[in-house]
Coordinates of C-alpha atoms and ligand atoms in Angstrom, one line a residue:
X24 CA -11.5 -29.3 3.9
X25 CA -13.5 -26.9 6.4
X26 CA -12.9 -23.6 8.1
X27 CA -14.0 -21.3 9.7
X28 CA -12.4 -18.0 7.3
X29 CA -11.2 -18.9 3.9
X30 CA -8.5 -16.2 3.2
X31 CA -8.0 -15.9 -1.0
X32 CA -4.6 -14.2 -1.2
X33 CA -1.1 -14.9 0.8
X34 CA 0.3 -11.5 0.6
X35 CA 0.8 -9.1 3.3
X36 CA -3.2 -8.9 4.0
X37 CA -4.0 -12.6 3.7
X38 CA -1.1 -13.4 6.0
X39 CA -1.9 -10.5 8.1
X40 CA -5.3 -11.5 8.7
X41 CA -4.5 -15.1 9.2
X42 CA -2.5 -14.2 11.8
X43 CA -5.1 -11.6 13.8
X44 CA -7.6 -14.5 13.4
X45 CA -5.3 -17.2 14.9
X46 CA -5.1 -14.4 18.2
X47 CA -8.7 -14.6 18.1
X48 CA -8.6 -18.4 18.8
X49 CA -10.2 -18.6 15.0
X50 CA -9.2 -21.1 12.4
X51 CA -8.7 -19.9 8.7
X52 CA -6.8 -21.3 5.6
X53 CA -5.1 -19.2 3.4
X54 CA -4.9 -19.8 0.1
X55 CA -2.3 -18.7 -2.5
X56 CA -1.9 -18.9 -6.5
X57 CA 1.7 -17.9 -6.5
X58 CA 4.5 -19.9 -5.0
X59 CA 6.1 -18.3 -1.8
X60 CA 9.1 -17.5 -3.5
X61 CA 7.6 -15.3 -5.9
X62 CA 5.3 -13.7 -3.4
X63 CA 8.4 -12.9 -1.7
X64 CA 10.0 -11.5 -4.7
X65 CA 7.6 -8.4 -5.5
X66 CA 9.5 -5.1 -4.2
X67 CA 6.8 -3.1 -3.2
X68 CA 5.7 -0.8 -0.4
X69 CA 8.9 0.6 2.0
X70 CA 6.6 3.5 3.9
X71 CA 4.8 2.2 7.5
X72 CA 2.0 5.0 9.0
X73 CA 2.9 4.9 12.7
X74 CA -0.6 3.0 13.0
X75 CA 0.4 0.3 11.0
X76 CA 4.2 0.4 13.4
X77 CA 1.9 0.4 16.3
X78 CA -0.5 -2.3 15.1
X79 CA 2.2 -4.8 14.3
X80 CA 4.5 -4.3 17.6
X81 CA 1.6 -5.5 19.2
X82 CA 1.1 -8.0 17.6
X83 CA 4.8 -9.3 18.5
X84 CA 5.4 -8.5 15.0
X85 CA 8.0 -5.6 15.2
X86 CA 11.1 -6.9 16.6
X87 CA 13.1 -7.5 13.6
X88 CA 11.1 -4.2 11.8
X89 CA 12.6 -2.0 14.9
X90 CA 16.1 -3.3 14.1
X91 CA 16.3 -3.0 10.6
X92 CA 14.1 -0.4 9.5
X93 CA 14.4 3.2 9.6
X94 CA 12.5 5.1 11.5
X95 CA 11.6 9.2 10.4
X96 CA 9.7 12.1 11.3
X97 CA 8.6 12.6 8.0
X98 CA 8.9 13.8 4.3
X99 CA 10.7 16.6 2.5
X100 CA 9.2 18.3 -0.3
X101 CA 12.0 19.5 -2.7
X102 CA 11.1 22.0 -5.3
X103 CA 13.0 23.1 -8.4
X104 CA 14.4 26.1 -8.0
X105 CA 13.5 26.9 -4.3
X106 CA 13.8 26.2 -0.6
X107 CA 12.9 22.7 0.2
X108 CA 10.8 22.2 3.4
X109 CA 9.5 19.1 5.5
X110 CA 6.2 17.8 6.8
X111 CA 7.4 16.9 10.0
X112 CA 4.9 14.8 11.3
X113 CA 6.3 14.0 14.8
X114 CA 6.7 17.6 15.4
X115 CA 3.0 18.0 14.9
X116 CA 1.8 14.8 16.4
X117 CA 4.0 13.2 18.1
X118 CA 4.2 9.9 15.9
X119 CA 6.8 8.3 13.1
X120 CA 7.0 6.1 10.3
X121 CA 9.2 3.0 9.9
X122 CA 10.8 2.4 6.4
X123 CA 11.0 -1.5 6.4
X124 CA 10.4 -3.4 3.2
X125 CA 6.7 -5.1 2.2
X126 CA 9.4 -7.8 1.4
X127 CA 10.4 -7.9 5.1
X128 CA 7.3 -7.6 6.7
X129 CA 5.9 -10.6 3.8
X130 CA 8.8 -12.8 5.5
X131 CA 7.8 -12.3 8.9
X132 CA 4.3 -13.0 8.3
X133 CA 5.2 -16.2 6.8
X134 CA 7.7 -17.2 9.7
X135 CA 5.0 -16.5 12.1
X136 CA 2.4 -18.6 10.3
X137 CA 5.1 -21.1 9.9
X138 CA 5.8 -21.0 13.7
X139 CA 1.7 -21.4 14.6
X140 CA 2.0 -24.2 12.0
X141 CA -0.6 -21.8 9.8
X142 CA -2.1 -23.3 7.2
X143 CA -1.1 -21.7 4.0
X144 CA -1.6 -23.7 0.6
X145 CA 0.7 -22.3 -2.0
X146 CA 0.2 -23.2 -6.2
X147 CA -3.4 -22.8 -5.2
X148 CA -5.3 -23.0 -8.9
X149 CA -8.4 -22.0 -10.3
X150 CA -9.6 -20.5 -7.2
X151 CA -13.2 -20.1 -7.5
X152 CA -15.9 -18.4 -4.7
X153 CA -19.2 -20.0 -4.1
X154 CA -22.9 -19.4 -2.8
X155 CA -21.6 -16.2 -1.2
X156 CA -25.1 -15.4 0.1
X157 CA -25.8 -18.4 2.2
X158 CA -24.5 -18.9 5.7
X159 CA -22.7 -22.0 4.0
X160 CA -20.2 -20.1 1.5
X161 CA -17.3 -22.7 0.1
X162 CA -14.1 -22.1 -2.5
X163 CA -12.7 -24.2 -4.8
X164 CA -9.7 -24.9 -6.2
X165 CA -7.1 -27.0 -7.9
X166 CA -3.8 -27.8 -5.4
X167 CA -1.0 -30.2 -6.0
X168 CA -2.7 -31.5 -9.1
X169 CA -6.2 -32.3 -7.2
X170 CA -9.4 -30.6 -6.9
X171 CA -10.2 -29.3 -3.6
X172 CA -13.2 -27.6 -1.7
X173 CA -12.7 -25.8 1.2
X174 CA -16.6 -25.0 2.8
X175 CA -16.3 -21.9 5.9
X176 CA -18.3 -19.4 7.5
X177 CA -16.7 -16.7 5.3
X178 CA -14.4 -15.9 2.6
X179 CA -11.7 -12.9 2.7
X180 CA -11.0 -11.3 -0.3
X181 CA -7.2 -10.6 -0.5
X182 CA -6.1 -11.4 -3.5
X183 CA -5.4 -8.1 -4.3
X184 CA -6.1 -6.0 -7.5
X185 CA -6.2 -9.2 -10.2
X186 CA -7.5 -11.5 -7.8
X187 CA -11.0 -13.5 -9.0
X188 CA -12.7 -12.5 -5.2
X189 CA -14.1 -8.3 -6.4
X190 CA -15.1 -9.9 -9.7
X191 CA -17.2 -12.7 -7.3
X192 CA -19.4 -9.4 -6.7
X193 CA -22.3 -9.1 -9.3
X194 CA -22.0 -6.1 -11.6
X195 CA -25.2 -5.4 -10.3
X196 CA -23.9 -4.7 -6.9
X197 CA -20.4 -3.6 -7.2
X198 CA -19.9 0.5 -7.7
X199 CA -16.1 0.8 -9.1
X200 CA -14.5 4.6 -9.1
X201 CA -11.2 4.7 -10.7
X202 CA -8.6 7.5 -11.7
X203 CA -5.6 6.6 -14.5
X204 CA -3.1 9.0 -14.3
X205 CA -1.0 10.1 -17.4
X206 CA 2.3 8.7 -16.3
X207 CA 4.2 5.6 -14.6
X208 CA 7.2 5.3 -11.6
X209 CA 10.2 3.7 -12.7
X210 CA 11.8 2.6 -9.6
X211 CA 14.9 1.1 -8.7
X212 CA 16.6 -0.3 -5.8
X213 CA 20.4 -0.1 -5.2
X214 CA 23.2 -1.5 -2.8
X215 CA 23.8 2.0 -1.5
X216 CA 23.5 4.0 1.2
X217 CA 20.1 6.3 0.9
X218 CA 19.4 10.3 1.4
X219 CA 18.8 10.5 5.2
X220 CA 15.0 11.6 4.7
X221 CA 12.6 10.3 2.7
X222 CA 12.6 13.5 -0.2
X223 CA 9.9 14.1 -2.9
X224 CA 10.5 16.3 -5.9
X225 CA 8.8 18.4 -8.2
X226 CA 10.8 19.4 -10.9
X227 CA 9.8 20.7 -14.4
X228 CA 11.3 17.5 -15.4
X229 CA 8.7 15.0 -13.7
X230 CA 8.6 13.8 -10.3
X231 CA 11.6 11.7 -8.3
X232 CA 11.4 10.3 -5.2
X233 CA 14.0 9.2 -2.8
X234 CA 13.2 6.9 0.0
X235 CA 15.0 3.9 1.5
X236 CA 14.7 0.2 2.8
X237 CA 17.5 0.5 5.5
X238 CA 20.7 1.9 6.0
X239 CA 22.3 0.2 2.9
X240 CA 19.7 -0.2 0.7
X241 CA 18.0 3.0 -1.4
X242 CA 15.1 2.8 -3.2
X243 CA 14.9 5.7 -6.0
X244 CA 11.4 6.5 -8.6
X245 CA 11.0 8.2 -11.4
X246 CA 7.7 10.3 -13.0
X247 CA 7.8 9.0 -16.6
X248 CA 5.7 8.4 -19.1
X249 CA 3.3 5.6 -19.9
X250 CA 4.8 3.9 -22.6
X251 CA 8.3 3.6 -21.2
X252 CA 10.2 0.4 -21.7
X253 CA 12.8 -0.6 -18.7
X254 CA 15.3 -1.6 -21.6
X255 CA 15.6 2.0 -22.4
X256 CA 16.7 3.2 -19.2
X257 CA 20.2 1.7 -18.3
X258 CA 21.9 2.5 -14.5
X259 CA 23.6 5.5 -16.1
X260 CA 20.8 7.3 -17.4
X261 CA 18.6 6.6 -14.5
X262 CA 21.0 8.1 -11.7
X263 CA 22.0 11.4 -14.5
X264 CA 17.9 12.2 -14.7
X265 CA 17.8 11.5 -10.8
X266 CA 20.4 13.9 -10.1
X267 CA 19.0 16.2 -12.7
X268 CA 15.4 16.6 -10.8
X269 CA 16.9 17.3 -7.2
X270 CA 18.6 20.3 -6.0
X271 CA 22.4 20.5 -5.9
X272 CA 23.0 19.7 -2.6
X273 CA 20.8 16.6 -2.4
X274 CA 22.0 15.6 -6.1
X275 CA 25.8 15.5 -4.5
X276 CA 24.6 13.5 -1.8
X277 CA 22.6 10.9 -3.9
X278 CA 25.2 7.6 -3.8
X279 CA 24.9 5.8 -7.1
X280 CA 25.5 2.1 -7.7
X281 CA 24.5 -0.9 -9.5
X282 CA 20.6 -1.3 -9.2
X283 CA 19.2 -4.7 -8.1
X284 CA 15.9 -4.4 -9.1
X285 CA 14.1 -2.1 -11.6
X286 CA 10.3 -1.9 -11.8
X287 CA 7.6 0.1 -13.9
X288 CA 3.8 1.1 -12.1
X289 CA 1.5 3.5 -13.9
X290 CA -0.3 5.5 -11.1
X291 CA -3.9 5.4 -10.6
X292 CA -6.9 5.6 -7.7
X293 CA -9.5 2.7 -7.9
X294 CA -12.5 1.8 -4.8
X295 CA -14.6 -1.2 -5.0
X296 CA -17.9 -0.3 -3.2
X297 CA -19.1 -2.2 -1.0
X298 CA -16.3 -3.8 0.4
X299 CA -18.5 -6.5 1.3
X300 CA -21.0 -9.1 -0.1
X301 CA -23.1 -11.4 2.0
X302 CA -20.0 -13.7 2.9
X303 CA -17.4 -12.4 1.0
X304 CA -15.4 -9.3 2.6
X305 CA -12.5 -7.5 0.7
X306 CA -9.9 -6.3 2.2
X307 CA -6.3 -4.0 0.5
X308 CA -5.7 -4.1 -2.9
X309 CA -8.3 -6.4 -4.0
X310 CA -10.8 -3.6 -3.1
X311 CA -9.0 -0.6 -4.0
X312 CA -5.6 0.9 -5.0
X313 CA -4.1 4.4 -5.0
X314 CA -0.9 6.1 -6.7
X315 CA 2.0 4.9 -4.5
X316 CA 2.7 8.9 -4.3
X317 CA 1.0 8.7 -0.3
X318 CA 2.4 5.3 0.2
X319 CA -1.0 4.4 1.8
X320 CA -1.6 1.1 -0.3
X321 CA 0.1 -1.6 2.5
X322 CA -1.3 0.6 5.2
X323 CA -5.0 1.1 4.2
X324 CA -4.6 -3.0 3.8
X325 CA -3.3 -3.0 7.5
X326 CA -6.3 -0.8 8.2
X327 CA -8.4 -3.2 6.5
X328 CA -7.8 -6.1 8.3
X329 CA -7.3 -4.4 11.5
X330 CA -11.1 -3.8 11.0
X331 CA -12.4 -6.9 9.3
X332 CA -10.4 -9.6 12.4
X333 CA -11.9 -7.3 14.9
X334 CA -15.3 -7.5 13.2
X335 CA -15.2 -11.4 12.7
X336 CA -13.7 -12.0 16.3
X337 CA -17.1 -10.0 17.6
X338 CA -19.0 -12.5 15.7
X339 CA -17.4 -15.7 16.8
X340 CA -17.3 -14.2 20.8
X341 CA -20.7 -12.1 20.9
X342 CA -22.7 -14.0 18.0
X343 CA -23.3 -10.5 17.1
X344 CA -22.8 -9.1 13.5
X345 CA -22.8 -5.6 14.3
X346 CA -19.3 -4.9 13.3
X347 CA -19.5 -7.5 10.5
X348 CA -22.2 -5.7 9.5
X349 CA -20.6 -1.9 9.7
X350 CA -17.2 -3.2 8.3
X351 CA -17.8 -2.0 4.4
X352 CA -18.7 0.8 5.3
X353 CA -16.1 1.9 8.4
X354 CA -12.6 0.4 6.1
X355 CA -14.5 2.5 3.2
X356 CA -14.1 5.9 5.4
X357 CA -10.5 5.5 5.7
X358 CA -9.6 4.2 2.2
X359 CA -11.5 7.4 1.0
X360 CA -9.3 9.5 3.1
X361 CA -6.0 8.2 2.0
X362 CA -7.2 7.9 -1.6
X363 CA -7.9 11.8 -1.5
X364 CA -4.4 12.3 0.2
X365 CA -2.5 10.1 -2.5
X366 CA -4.5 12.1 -5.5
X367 CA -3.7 15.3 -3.6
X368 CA 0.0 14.3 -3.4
X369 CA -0.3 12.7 -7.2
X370 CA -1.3 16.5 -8.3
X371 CA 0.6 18.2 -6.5
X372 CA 4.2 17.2 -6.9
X373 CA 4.1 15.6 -10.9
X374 CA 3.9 17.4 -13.7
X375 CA 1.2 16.6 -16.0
X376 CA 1.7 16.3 -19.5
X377 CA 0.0 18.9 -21.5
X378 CA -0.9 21.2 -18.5
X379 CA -2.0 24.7 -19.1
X380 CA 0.2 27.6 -18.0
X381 CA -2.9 28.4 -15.7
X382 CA -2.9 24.8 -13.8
X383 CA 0.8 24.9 -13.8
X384 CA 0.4 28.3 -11.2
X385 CA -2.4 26.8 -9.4
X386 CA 0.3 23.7 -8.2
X387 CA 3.0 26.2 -7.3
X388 CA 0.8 28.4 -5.6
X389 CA -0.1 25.2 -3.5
X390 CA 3.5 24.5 -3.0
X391 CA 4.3 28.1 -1.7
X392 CA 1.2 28.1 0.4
X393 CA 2.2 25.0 1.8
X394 CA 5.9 25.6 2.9
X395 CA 4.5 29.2 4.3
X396 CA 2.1 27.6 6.4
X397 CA 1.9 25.7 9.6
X398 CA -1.7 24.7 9.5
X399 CA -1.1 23.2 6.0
X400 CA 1.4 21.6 7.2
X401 CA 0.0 20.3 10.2
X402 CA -3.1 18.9 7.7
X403 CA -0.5 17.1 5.8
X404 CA 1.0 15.9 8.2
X405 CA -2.6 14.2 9.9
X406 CA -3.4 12.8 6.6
X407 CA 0.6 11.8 5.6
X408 CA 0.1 10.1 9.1
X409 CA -2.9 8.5 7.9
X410 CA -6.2 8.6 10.0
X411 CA -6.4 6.9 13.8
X412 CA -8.3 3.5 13.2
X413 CA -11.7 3.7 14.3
X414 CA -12.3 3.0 18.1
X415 CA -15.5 0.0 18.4
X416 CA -18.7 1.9 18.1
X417 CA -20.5 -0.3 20.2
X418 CA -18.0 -1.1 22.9
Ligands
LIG513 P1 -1.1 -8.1 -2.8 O1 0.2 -7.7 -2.2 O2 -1.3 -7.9 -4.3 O3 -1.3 -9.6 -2.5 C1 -2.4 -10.4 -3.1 C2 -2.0 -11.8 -3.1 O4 -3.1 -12.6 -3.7 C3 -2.6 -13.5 -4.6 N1 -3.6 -13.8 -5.6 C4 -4.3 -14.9 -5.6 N2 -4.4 -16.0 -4.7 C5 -5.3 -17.0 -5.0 N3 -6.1 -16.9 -6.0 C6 -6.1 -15.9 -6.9 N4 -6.9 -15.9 -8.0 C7 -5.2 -14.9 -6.7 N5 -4.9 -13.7 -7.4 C8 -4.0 -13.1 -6.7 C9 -1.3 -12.8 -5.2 O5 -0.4 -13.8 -5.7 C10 -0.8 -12.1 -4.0 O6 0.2 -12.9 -3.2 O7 -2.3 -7.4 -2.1 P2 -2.5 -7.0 -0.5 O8 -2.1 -8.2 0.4 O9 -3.8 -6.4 -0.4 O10 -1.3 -5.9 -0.2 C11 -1.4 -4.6 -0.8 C12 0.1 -4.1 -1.1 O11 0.8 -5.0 -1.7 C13 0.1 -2.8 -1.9 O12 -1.0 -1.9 -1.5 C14 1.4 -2.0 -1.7 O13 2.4 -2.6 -2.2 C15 1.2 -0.6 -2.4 N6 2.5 0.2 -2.3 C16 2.8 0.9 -1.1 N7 2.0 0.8 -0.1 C17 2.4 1.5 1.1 O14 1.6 1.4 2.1 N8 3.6 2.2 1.2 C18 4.4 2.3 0.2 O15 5.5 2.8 0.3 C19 4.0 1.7 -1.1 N9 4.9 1.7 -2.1 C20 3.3 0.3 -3.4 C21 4.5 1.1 -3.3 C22 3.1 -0.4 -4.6 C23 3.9 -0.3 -5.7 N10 3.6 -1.1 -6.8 C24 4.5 -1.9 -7.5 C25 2.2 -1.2 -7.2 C26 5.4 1.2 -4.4 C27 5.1 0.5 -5.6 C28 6.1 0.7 -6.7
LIG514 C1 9.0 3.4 -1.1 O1 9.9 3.5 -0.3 O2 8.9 2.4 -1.9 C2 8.0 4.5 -1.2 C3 8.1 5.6 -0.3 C4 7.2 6.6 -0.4 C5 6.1 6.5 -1.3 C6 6.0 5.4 -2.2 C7 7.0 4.4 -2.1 O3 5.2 7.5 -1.4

């Protein structure tokens, strides 16, 4: 087979990107490990930046996002034992965030591919890259039982954080930073009807987060430690230690039911540098992740391949590689920001185990110096927001 972009990776960046090629009159074939059943199946990210909103509504892509999802001004920070406060990010600038399921936006990628006749090759196996620093780079693969080899003008990583693309990189050339944080979410969705904002805790007893999917479906998250097992924490004792870490008020308000999905993550910040090698380009989780405490990891993908189908449609229009050549290090600028945001949010709202009385102050004294002040809140709010994608330097 030949292409002109092989995509590794059908999630929500491979389909993304296949997509924003396909506007630029490029051809690209994606290809996947996973069946698309089980891609579908992974509840994930529920958080949209208004650029990513934005960004898909102009693509055509936000129809069914702006009737089902929920769109908010921004987050509440609850806090044990005092006044809860919000970072209200369309006060400050104007903009909002859409709650609408990775799930969702993952099935309306696929229907759109399905409706451009897209081609996406699921059960792909043994997907291996090849002669990334020629002009002639090829993958293979095994798919429906027979070898296959797919030759193209370049290769896009997004395969995500265990995808084989990264480790294509030689160890020679690949600079990896990484933070593991001392604790896990436990998260759970439920047939309910959520809190009406999206509310973040900090509570002696860990961390909780309450966010939502739409207007009957919640999805809930608990701090807790790394060796947790999901057997030990039945419905009952989920909602109970839920309850227990938010305020009276909001505690009342929480509306407990059966969960429909219960999932563990242990937090932590990794970057691939660079993001690119000769004919290989990463883009989203297959080039870095951060603690789902900013809810940055679908966007900075978003961000990603907003950058990298702009960058490859210069090439194919202009014949120029200026932008492919700029790309690592322009996607590296924002991914930066929004990993410091989610580490600043990580630190600031769990509690750490083993913290000393003087760190402990430090964090409240961040909390009270954020709900006092306006131009802390306005700087959360610009980073919550997540940074404007960068304009074409050379247009
Ligand atoms: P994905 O979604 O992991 O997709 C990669 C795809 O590549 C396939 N693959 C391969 N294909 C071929 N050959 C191989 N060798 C392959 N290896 C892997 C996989 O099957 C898969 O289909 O990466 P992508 O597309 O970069 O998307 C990234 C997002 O999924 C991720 O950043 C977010 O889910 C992170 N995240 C959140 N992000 C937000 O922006 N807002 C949120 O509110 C938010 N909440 C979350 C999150 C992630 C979470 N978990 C479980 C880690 C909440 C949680 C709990
Ligand atoms: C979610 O709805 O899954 C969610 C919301 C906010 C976050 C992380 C995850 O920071």
């Amino acid at each position: 087979m030949k292409t002109q972009v092989a995509i590794i990776g059908g999630g929500p960046a491979g389909m993304l990107l296949s997509e924003m090629l396909d506007r630029a009159g490029i051809a690209s074939v994606v290809l996947e490990k996973h069946r698309a059943e089980h891609v579908l199946s992974r509840i994930r990210a529920g958080v949209l930046e208004p650029g990513t909103v934005e960004l898909l509504r102009s693509l055509g892509l936000g129809e069914r996002m702006d009737r089902e999802g929920h769109a908010h001004d921004g987050m509440k920070i609850a806090w044990a034992g005092r006044e809860n406060f919000m970072i209200d990010v369309h006060r400050h600038l104007g903009r909002r965030f859409v709650a609408y399921g990775q799930t969702q936006i993952q099935e309306d990628l696929m229907a759109a591919a399905g409706r451009r006749g897209a081609a996406v090759l699921y059960e792909a196996e043994d997907v291996a890259l090849h002669d990334l620093e020629t002009a002639h780079p090829f993958v293979t693969c095994r798919h429906g039982g027979e070898p296959l080899r797919l030759d193209c003008d370049f290769i896009a990583g997004c395969d995500g954080f265990h995808g084989v693309s990264r480790r294509a990189i030689p160890p020679a050339i690949l600079r990896e930073f990484e933070k593991v944080y001392p604790f896990a979410w436990l998260g759970i969705l439920s047939r309910t009807p959520p809190l009406p904002d999206i509310v973040y805790a900090n509570n002696p007893r860990g961390f909780a987060l309450a966010s939502m999917r739409s207007p009957t479906l919640s999805r809930y998250y608990l701090q807790v430690p790394l060796e947790t097992r999901l057997e030990d924490w039945p419905d009952e004792r989920f909602w109970t230690e839920l309850k227990a870490r938010y305020p009276r008020e909001m505690a009342d308000a929480i509306v407990t039911g059966a969960s429909i999905e219960k999932s563990l993550a242990p937090l932590r910040s990794y970057v691939a540098e660079p993001m690119r090698h000769g004919r290989l380009f990463l883009a989203g989780d297959a080039a870095h992740i951060v603690p789902p405490t900013g809810a940055k990891g679908l966007n900075l993908a978003v961000s990603d391949v907003f950058y990298l189908a702009r960058a490859l449609g210069c090439f194919y229009r202009e014949g120029s590689s200026r932008l492919i050549d700029g790309y690592s290090d322009m996607a590296l600028r924002r991914v930066w920001s929004s990993v410091r945001t989610s580490w600043y949010l990580t630190n600031l709202l769990h509690r750490f185990p083993g913290t000393s009385d003087f760190d402990q102050r430090v964090q409240e004294n961040e909390l009270t110096y954020l709900r006092g002040s306006g131009a802390a809140q306005l700087a959360l709010a610009e980073q919550y927001a997540g940074l404007p994608f960068e304009p074409d330097p050379g247009a």
